[in-house]
Short mmCIF file of C-alpha atoms and ligand atoms in Angstrom, two decimals:
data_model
loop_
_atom_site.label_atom_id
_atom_site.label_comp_id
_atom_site.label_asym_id
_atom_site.label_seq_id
_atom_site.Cartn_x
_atom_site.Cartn_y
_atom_site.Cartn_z
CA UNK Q 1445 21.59 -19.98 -10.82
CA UNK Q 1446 19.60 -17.04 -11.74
CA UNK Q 1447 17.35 -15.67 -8.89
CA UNK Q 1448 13.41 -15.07 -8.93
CA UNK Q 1449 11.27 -13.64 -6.22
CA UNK Q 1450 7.36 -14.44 -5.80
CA UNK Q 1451 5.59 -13.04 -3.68
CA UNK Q 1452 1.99 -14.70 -2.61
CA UNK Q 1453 -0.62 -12.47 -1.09
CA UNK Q 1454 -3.16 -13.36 2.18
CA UNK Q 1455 -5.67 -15.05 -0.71
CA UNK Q 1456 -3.43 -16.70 -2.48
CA UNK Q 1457 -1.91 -18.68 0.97
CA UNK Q 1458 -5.91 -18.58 2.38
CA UNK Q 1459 -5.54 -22.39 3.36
CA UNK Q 1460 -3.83 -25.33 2.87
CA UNK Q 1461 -4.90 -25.83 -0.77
CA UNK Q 1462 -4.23 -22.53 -2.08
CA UNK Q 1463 -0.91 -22.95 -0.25
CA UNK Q 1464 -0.48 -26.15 -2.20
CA UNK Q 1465 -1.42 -24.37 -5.29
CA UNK Q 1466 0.99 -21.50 -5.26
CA UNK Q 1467 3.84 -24.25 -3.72
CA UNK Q 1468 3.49 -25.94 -7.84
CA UNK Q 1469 3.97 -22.51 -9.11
CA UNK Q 1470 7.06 -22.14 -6.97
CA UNK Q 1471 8.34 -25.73 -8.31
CA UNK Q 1472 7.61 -24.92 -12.18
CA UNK Q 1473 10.06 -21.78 -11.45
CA UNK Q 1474 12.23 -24.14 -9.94
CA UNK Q 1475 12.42 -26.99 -12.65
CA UNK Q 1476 12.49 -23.50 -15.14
CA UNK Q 1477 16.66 -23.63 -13.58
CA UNK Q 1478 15.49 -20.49 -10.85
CA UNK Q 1479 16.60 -20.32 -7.20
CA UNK Q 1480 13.38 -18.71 -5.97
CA UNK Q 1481 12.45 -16.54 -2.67
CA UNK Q 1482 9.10 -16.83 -1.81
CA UNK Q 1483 7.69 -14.13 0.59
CA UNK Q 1484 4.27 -14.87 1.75
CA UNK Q 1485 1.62 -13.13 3.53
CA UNK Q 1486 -0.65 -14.27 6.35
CA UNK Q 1487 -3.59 -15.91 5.51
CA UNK Q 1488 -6.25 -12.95 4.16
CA UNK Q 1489 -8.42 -11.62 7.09
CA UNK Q 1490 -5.32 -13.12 9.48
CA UNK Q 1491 -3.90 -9.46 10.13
CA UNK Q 1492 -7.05 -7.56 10.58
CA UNK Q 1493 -7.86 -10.30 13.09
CA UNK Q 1494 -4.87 -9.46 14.99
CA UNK Q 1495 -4.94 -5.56 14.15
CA UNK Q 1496 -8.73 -6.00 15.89
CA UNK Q 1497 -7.35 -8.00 19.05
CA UNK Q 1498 -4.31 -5.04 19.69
CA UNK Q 1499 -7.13 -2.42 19.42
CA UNK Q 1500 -9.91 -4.30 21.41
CA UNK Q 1501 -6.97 -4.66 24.29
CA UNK Q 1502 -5.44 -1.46 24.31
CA UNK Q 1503 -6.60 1.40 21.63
CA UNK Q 1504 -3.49 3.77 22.10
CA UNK Q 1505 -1.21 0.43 22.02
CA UNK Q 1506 2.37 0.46 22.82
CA UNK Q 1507 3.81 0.23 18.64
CA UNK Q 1508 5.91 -2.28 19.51
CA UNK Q 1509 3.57 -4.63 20.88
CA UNK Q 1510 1.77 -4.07 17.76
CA UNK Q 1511 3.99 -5.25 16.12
CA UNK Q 1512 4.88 -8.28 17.84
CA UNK Q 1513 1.32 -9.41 17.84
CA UNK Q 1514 0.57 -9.04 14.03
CA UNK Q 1515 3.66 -10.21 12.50
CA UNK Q 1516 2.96 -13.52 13.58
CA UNK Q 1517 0.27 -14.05 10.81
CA UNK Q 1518 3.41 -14.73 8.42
CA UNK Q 1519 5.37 -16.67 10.47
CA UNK Q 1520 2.63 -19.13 10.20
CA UNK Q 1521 2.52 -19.32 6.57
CA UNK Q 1522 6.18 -18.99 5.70
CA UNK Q 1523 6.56 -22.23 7.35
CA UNK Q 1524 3.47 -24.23 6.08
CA UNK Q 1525 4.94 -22.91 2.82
CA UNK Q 1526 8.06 -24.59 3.04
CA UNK Q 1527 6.55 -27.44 4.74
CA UNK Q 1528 4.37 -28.13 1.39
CA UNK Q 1529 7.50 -27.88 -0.36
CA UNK Q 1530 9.04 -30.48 1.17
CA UNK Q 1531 6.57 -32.47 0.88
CA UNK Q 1532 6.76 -31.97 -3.07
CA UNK Q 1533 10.94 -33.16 -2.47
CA UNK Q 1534 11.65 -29.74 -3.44
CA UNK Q 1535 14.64 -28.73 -0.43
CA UNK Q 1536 12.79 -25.39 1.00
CA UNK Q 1537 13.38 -23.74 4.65
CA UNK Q 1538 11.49 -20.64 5.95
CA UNK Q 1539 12.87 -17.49 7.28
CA UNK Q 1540 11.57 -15.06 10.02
CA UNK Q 1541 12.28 -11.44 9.33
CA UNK Q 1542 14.62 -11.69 12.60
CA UNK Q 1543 16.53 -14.20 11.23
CA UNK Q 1544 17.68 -13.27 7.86
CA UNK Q 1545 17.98 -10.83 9.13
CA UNK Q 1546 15.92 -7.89 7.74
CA UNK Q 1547 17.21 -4.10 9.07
CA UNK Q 1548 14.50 -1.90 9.42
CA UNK Q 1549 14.39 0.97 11.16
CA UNK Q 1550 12.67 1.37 14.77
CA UNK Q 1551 9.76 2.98 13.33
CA UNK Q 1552 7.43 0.47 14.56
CA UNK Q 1553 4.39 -0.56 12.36
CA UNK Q 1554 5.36 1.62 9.32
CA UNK Q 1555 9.24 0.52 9.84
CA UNK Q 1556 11.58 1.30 6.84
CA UNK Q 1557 14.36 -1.56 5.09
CA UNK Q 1558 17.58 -0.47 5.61
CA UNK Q 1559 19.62 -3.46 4.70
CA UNK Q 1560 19.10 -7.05 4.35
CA UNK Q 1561 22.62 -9.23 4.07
CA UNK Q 1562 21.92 -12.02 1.85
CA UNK Q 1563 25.05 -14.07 2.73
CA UNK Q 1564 23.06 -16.56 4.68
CA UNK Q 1565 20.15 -17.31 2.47
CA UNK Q 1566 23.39 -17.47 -0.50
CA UNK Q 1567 24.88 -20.01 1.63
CA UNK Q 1568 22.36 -22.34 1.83
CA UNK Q 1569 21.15 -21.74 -1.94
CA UNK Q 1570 25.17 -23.40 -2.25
CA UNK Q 1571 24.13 -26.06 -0.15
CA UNK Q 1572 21.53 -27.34 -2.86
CA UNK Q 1573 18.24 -25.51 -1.06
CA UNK Q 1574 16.14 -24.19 -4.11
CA UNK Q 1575 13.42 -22.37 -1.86
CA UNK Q 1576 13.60 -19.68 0.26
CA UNK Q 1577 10.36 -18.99 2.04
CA UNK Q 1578 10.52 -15.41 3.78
CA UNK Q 1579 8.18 -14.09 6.08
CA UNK Q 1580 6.98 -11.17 4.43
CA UNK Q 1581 5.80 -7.37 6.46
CA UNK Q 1582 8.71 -8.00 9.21
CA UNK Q 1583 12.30 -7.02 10.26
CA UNK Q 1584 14.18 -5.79 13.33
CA UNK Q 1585 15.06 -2.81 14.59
CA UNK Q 1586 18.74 -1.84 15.70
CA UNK Q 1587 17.17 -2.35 19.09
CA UNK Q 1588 16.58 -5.75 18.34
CA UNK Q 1589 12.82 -5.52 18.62
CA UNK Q 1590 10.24 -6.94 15.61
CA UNK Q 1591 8.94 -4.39 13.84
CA UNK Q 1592 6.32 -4.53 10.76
CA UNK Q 1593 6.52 -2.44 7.19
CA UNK Q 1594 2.82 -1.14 7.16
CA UNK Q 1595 -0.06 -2.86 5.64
CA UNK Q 1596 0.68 -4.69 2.09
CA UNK Q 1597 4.06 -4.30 3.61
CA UNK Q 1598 4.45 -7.88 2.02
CA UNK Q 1599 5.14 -6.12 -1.53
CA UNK Q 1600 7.37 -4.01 0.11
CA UNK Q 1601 9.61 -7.30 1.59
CA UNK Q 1602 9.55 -8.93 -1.87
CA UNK Q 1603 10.96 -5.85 -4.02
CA UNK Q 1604 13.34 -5.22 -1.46
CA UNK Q 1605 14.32 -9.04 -1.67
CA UNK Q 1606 14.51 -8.93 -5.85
CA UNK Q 1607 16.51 -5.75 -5.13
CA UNK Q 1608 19.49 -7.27 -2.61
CA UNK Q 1609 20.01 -10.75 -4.57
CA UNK Q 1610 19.51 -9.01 -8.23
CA UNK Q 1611 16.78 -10.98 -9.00
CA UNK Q 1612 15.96 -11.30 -12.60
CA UNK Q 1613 11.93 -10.52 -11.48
CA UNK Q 1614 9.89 -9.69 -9.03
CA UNK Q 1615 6.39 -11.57 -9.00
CA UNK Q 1616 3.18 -10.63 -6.90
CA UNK Q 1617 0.70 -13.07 -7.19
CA UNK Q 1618 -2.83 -11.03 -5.88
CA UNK Q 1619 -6.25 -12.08 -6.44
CA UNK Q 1620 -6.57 -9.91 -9.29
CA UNK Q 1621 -4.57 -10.70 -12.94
CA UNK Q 1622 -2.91 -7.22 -12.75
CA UNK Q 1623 -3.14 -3.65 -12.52
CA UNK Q 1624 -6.59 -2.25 -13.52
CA UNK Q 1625 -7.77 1.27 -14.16
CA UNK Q 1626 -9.68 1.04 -10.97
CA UNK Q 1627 -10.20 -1.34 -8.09
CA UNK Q 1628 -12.28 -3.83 -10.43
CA UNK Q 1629 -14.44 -4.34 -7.48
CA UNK Q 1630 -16.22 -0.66 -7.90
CA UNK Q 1631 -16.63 -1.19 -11.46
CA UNK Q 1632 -17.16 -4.04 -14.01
CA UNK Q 1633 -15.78 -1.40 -16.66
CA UNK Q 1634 -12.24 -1.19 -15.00
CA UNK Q 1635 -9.99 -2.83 -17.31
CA UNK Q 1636 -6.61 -4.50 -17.11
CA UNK Q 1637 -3.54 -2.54 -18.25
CA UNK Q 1638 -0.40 -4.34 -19.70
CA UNK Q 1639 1.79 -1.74 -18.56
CA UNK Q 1640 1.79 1.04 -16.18
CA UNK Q 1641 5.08 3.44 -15.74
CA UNK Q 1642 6.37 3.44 -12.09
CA UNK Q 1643 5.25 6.80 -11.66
CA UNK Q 1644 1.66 6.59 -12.11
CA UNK Q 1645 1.46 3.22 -9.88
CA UNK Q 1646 3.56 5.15 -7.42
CA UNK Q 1647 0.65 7.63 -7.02
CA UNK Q 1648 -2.20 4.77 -7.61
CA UNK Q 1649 -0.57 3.48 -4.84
CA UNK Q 1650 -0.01 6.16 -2.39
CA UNK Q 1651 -3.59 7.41 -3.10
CA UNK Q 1652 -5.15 4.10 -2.07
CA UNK Q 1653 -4.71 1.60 -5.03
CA UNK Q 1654 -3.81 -1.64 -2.77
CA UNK Q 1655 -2.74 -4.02 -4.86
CA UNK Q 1656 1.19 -2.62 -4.99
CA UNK Q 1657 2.59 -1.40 -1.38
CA UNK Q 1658 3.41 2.51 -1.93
CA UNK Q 1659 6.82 1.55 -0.79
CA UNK Q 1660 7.27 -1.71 -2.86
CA UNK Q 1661 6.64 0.73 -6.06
CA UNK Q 1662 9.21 3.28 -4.62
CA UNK Q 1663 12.05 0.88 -4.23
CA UNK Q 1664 11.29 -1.02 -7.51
CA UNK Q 1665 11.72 2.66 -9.23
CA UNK Q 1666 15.17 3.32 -7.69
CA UNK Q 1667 16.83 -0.25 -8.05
CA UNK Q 1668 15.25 -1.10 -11.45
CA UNK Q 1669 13.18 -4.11 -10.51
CA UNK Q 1670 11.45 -5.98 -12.76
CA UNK Q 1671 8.15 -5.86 -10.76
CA UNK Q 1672 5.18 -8.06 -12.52
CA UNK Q 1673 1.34 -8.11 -10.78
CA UNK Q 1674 -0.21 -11.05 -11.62
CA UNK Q 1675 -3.35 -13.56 -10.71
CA UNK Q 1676 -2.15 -16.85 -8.42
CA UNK Q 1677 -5.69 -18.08 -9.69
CA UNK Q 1678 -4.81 -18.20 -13.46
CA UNK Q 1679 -2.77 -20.58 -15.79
CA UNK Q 1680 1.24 -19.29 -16.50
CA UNK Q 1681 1.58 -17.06 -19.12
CA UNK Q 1682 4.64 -15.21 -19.93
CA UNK Q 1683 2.20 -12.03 -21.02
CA UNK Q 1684 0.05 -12.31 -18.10
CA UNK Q 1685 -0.39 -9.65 -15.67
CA UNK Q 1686 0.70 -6.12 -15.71
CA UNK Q 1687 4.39 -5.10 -15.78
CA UNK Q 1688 5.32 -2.01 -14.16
CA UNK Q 1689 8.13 -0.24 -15.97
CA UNK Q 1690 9.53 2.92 -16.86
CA UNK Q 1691 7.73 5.46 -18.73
CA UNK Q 1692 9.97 5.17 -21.86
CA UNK Q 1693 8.54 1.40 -22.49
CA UNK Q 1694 4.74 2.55 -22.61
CA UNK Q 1695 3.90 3.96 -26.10
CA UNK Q 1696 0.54 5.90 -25.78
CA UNK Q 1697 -0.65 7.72 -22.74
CA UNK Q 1698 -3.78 8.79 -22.21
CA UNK Q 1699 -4.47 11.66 -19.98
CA UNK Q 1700 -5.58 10.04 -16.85
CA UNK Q 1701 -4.40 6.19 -16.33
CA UNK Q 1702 -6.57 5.33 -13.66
CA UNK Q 1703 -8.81 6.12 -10.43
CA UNK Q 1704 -7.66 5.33 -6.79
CA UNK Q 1705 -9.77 5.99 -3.57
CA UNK Q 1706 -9.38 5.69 0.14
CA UNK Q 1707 -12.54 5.01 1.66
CA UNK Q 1708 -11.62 5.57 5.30
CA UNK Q 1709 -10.67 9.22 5.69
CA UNK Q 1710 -11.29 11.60 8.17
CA UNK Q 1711 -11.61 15.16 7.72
CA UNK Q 1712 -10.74 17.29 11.01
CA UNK Q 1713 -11.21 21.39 11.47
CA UNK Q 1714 -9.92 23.26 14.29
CA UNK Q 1715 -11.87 26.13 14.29
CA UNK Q 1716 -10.85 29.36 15.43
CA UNK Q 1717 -6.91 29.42 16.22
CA UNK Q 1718 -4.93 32.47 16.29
CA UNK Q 1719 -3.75 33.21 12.48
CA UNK Q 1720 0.05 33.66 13.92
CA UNK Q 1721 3.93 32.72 12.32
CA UNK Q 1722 4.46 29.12 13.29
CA UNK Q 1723 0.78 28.03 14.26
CA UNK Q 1724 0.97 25.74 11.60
CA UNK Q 1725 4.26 23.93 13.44
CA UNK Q 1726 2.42 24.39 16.58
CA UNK Q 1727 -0.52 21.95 15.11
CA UNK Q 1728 1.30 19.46 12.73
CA UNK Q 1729 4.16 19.12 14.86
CA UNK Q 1730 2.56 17.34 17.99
CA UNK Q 1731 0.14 15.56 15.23
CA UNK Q 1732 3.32 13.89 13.45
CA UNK Q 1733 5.20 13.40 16.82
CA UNK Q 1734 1.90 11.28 17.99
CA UNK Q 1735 2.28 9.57 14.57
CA UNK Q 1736 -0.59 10.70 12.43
CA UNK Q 1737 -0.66 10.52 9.17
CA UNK Q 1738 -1.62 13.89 8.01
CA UNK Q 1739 -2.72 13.85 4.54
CA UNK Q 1740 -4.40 17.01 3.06
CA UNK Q 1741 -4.16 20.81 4.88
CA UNK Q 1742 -5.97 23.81 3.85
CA UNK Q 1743 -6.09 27.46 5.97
CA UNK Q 1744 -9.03 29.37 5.77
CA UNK Q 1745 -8.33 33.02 4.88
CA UNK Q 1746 -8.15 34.66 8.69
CA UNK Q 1747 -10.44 37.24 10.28
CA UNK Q 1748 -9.40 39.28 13.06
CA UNK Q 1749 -6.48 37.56 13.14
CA UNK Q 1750 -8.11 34.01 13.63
CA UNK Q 1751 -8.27 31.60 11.21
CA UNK Q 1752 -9.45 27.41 10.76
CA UNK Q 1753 -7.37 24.87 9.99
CA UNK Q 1754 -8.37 21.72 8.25
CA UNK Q 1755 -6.59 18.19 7.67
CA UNK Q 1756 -7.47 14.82 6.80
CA UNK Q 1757 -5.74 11.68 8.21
CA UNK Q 1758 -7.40 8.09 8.25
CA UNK Q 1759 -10.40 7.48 10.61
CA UNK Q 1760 -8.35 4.97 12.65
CA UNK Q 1761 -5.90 7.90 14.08
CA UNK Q 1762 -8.61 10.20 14.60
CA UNK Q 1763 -8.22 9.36 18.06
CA UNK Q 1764 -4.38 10.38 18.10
CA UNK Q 1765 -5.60 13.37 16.39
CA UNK Q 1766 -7.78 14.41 19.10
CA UNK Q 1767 -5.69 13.64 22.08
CA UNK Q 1768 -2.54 15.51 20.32
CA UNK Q 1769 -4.69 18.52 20.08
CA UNK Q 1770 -6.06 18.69 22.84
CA UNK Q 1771 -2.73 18.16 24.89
CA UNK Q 1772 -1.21 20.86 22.84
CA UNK Q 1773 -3.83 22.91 23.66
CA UNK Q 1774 -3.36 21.98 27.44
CA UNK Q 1775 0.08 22.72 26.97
CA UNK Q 1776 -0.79 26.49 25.98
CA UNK Q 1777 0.91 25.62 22.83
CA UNK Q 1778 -2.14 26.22 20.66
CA UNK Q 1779 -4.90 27.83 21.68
CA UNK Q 1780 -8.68 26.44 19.69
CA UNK Q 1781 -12.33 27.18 19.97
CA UNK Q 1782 -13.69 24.40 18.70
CA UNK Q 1783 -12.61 20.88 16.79
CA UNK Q 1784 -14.67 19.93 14.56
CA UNK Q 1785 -14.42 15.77 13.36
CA UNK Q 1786 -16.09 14.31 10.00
CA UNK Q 1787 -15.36 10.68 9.95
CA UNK Q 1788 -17.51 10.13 7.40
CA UNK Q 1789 -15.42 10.99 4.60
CA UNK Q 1790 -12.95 9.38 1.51
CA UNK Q 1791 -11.01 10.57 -1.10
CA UNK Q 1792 -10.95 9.77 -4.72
CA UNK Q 1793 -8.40 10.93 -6.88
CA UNK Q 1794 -7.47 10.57 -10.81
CA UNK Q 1795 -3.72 9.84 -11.76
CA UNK Q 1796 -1.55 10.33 -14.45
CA UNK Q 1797 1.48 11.07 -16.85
CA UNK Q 1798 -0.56 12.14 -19.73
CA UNK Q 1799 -1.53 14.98 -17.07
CA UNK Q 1800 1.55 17.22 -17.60
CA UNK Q 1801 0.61 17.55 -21.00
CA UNK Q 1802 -3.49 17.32 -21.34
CA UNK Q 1803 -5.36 20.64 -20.14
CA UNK Q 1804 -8.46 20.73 -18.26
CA UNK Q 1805 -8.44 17.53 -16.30
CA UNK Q 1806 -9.54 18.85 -13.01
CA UNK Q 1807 -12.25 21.06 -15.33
CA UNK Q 1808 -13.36 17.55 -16.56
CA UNK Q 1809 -13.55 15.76 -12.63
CA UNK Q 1810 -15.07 18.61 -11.18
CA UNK Q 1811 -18.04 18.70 -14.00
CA UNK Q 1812 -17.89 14.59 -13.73
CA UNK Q 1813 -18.61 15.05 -9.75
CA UNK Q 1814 -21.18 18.18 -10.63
CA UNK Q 1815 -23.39 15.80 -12.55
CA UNK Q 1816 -23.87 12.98 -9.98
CA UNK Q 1817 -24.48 16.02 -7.30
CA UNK Q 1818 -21.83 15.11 -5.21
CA UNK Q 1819 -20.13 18.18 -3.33
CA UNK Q 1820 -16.46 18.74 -3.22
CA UNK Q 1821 -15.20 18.91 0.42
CA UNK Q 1822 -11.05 19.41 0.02
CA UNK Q 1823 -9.07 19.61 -3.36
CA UNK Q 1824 -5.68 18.91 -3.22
CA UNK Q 1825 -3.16 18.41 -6.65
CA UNK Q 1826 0.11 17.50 -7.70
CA UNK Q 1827 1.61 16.98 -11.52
CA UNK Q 1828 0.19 14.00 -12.31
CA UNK Q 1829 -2.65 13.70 -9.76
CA UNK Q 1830 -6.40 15.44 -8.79
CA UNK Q 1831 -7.68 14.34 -5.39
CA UNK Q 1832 -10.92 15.21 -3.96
CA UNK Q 1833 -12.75 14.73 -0.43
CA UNK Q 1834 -16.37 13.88 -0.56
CA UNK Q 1835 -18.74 12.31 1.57
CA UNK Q 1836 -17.95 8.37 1.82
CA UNK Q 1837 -21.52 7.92 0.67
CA UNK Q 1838 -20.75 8.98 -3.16
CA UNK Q 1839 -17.28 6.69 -2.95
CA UNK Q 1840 -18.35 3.97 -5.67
CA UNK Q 1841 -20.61 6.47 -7.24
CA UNK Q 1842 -17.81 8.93 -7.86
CA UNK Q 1843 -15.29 6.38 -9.36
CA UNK Q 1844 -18.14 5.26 -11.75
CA UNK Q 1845 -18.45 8.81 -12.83
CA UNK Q 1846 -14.87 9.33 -13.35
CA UNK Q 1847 -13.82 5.98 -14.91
CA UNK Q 1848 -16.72 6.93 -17.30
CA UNK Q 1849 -15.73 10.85 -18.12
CA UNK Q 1850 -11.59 10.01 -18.85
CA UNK Q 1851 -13.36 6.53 -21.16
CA UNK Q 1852 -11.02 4.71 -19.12
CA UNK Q 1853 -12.62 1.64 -20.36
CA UNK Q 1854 -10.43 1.99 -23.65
CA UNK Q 1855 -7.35 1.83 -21.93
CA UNK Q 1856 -5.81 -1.28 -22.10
P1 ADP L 2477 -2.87 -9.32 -1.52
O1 ADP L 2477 -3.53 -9.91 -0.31
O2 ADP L 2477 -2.60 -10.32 -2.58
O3 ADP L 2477 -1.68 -8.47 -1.18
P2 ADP L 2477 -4.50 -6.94 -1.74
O4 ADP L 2477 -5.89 -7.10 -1.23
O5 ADP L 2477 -3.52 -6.25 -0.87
O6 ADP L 2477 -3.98 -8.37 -2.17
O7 ADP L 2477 -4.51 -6.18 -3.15
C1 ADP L 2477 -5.31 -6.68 -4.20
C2 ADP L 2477 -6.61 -5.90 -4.27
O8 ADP L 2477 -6.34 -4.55 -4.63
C3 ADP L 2477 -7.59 -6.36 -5.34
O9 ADP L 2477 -8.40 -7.42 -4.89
C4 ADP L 2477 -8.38 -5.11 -5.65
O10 ADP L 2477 -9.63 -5.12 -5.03
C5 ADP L 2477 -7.55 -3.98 -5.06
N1 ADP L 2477 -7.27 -2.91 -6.01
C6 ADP L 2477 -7.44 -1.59 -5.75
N2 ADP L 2477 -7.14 -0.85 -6.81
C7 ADP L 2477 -6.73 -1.71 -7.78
C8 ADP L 2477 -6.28 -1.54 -9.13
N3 ADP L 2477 -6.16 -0.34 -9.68
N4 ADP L 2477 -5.96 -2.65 -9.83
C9 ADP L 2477 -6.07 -3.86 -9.29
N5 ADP L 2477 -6.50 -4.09 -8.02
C10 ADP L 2477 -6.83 -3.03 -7.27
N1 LIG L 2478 -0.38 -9.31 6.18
C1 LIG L 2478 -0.05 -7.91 6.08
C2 LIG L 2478 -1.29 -7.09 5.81
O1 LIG L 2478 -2.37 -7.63 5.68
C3 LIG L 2478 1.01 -7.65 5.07
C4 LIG L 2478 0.63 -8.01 3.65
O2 LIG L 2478 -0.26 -8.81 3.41
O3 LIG L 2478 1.28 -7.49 2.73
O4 LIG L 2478 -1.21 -5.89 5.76
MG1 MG L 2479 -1.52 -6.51 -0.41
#
């Protein structure tokens, strides 16, 4: 039988009757002739629950408690999910990452899928089960530890899922009926698109957009999944939703597809350190080995052979940050007079295609930014992308102002 994968997100498995709810659209795919997989998430606010009990206990946590504490959100839901099944005489049985089992690597709580085997979920599809339920966000490490994907990691699980059984689709069911132009919580104007190419929802994604995992969007690219966003909360359709596809499928692009933000950014200087070959190594390399996400970089022009060095990583590894410096700096290996920390920043970028072809798109954000009086901290760009730091004050303010200046309330 032909294979489908739907994935439900934390509010669409909330409680028990939203569970029941997306357990009937799981057994209208089945009675449609599919073998499904369902990967569920915890139950929404579950994992920042746990995230907030790891921190509250031990704020430099051990990663691999980490992730033993906050994968359990899913284990609880993967098995009221096949429970409900059951219930509706459809033969379901959950999964644990462990025991399909799902490879990751030991990178604990941003882990990477290396393989998942599917010969024992295939077996019991043979047996007559027609529901897998899957614990999504979780594998195991060669060391035979739990480890999690990163947050939305979920997405991640289910594309990797469509990917190893060759499913014929890959359904998230969100809270929202699709990919919009923006998060349609900043702005009533955001509006739904159809279709988005892989691309641009690969940087929507990776620049804050949180309704696809960056990683989810990555592995859907390379193994040509057939990867659909849709609303749990609305009636079937076979056009609802957004399909994301490849570039080749979308007729018209318009120069900017849509706005993404990260609200919680940090933006970090070290003033002052010696303008030297390798200085940059000397800074970024104890940052990444104390697992910060370093995001944008910029070097001051030096004087008298000092310079500053800025970066931005998220506000929750500021601490990291800090401690990696300043033990470098311990260490003689760097040598600072001053670090300078502005948690009080977020970054809002415009993404798209159309970008490699359209001139003056950063001309048209900077001017959209200049009007609302909102100061550019950090500028960063790519081919199809324009990201700015600002203050986190001017977040919703600044996607307003840029959703208006590209008309992105045309797209559709
Ligand atoms: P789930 O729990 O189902 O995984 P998430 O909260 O992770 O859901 O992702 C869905 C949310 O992503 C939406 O509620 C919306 O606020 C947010 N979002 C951000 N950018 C976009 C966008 N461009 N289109 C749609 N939703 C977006
Ligand atoms: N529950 C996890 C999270 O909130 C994974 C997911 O929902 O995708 O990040
Ligand atoms: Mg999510």
């Amino acid at each position: 039988m032909p294979t489908l994968v739907m994935k439900f997100g934390g509010t669409s498995v909330a409680n028990l009757d939203r569970i029941a709810r997306a357990a009937k659209r799981v057994a209208l795919e089945v009675a449609n002739g599919y073998d499904v997989i369902v990967i569920v998430s915890a139950m929404s606010g579950k994992t920042n629950e746990l995230v907030g009990w790891v921190n509250d206990t031990s704020p430099l946590y051990d990663a691999r408690e980490y992730d033993a504490i906050v994968s359990s959100g899913e284990n609880v839901t993967a098995g009221l999910m096949a429970l409900r099944l059951q219930e509706m005489d459809i033969p379901a049985r959950s999964w644990q990452g462990w025991q399909v089992p799902v490879k990751t690597t030991s990178a604990h709580s941003s882990a990477r899928i290396e393989e998942i085997p599917t010969d024992n979920i295939t077996a019991k599809f043979g047996e007559g089960m027609r529901v897998a339920v899957v614990a999504g966000f979780q594998g195991i490490s060669p060391e035979g530890r739990i480890t999690t994907l990163g947050r939305g990691g979920s997405d991640t699980t289910a594309v990797a899922f469509a990917a190893a059984f060759g499913a014929e689709r890959c359904d998230i069911y969100t809270d929202v009926d699709g990919v919009y132009t923006t998060d349609p919580r900043i702005t009533s104007k955001a509006r739904k698109l159809d279709k988005i190419a892989f691309e641009e929802m690969l940087e929507l994604a990776s620049l804050g957009a949180k309704v696809l995992q960056t990683r989810s969007v990555e592995l859907a690219m390379r193994y040509k999944v057939r990867l659909r966003v849709l609303s749990s909360f609305e009636e079937p359709s076979d056009k609802a939703g957004t399909l994301v596809c490849d570039e080749e499928e979308i007729m018209e692009q318009n120069a900017v597809a849509g706005v993404a933000y990260s609200r919680d950014e940090a933006k970090m200087t070290l003033i002052s350190v010696a303008d030297r070959p390798g200085i940059a190594a000397a800074i970024f390399g104890p940052l990444a080995d104390a697992g910060v996400n370093v995001d944008m970089i910029v070097q001051n022009i030096s004087e008298e052979g000092r310079t500053d060095m800025t970066f931005s990583c998220p506000t929750d590894q500021v601490l990291r940050a800090e401690k990696a410096v300043a033990d470098a700096m311990a260490k003689g290996e760097i040598n600072y007079h001053d670090l300078v920390t502005d948690d009080g920043v977020c970054k809002v970028s415009v993404v798209g295609i159309g970008m490699r072809s359209h001139a003056g798109v950063a001309a048209k954000m900077f001017k959209a930014l200049q009007d609302e009086s909102i100061n550019i901290k950090v500028i960063t760009t790519s081919e199809i992308k324009i990201s700015v730091l600002i203050d986190r004050k001017y977040l919703e303010l600044a996607v307003q102002a840029l959703h208006d200046a590209f008309e992105l309330e045309k797209a559709a």
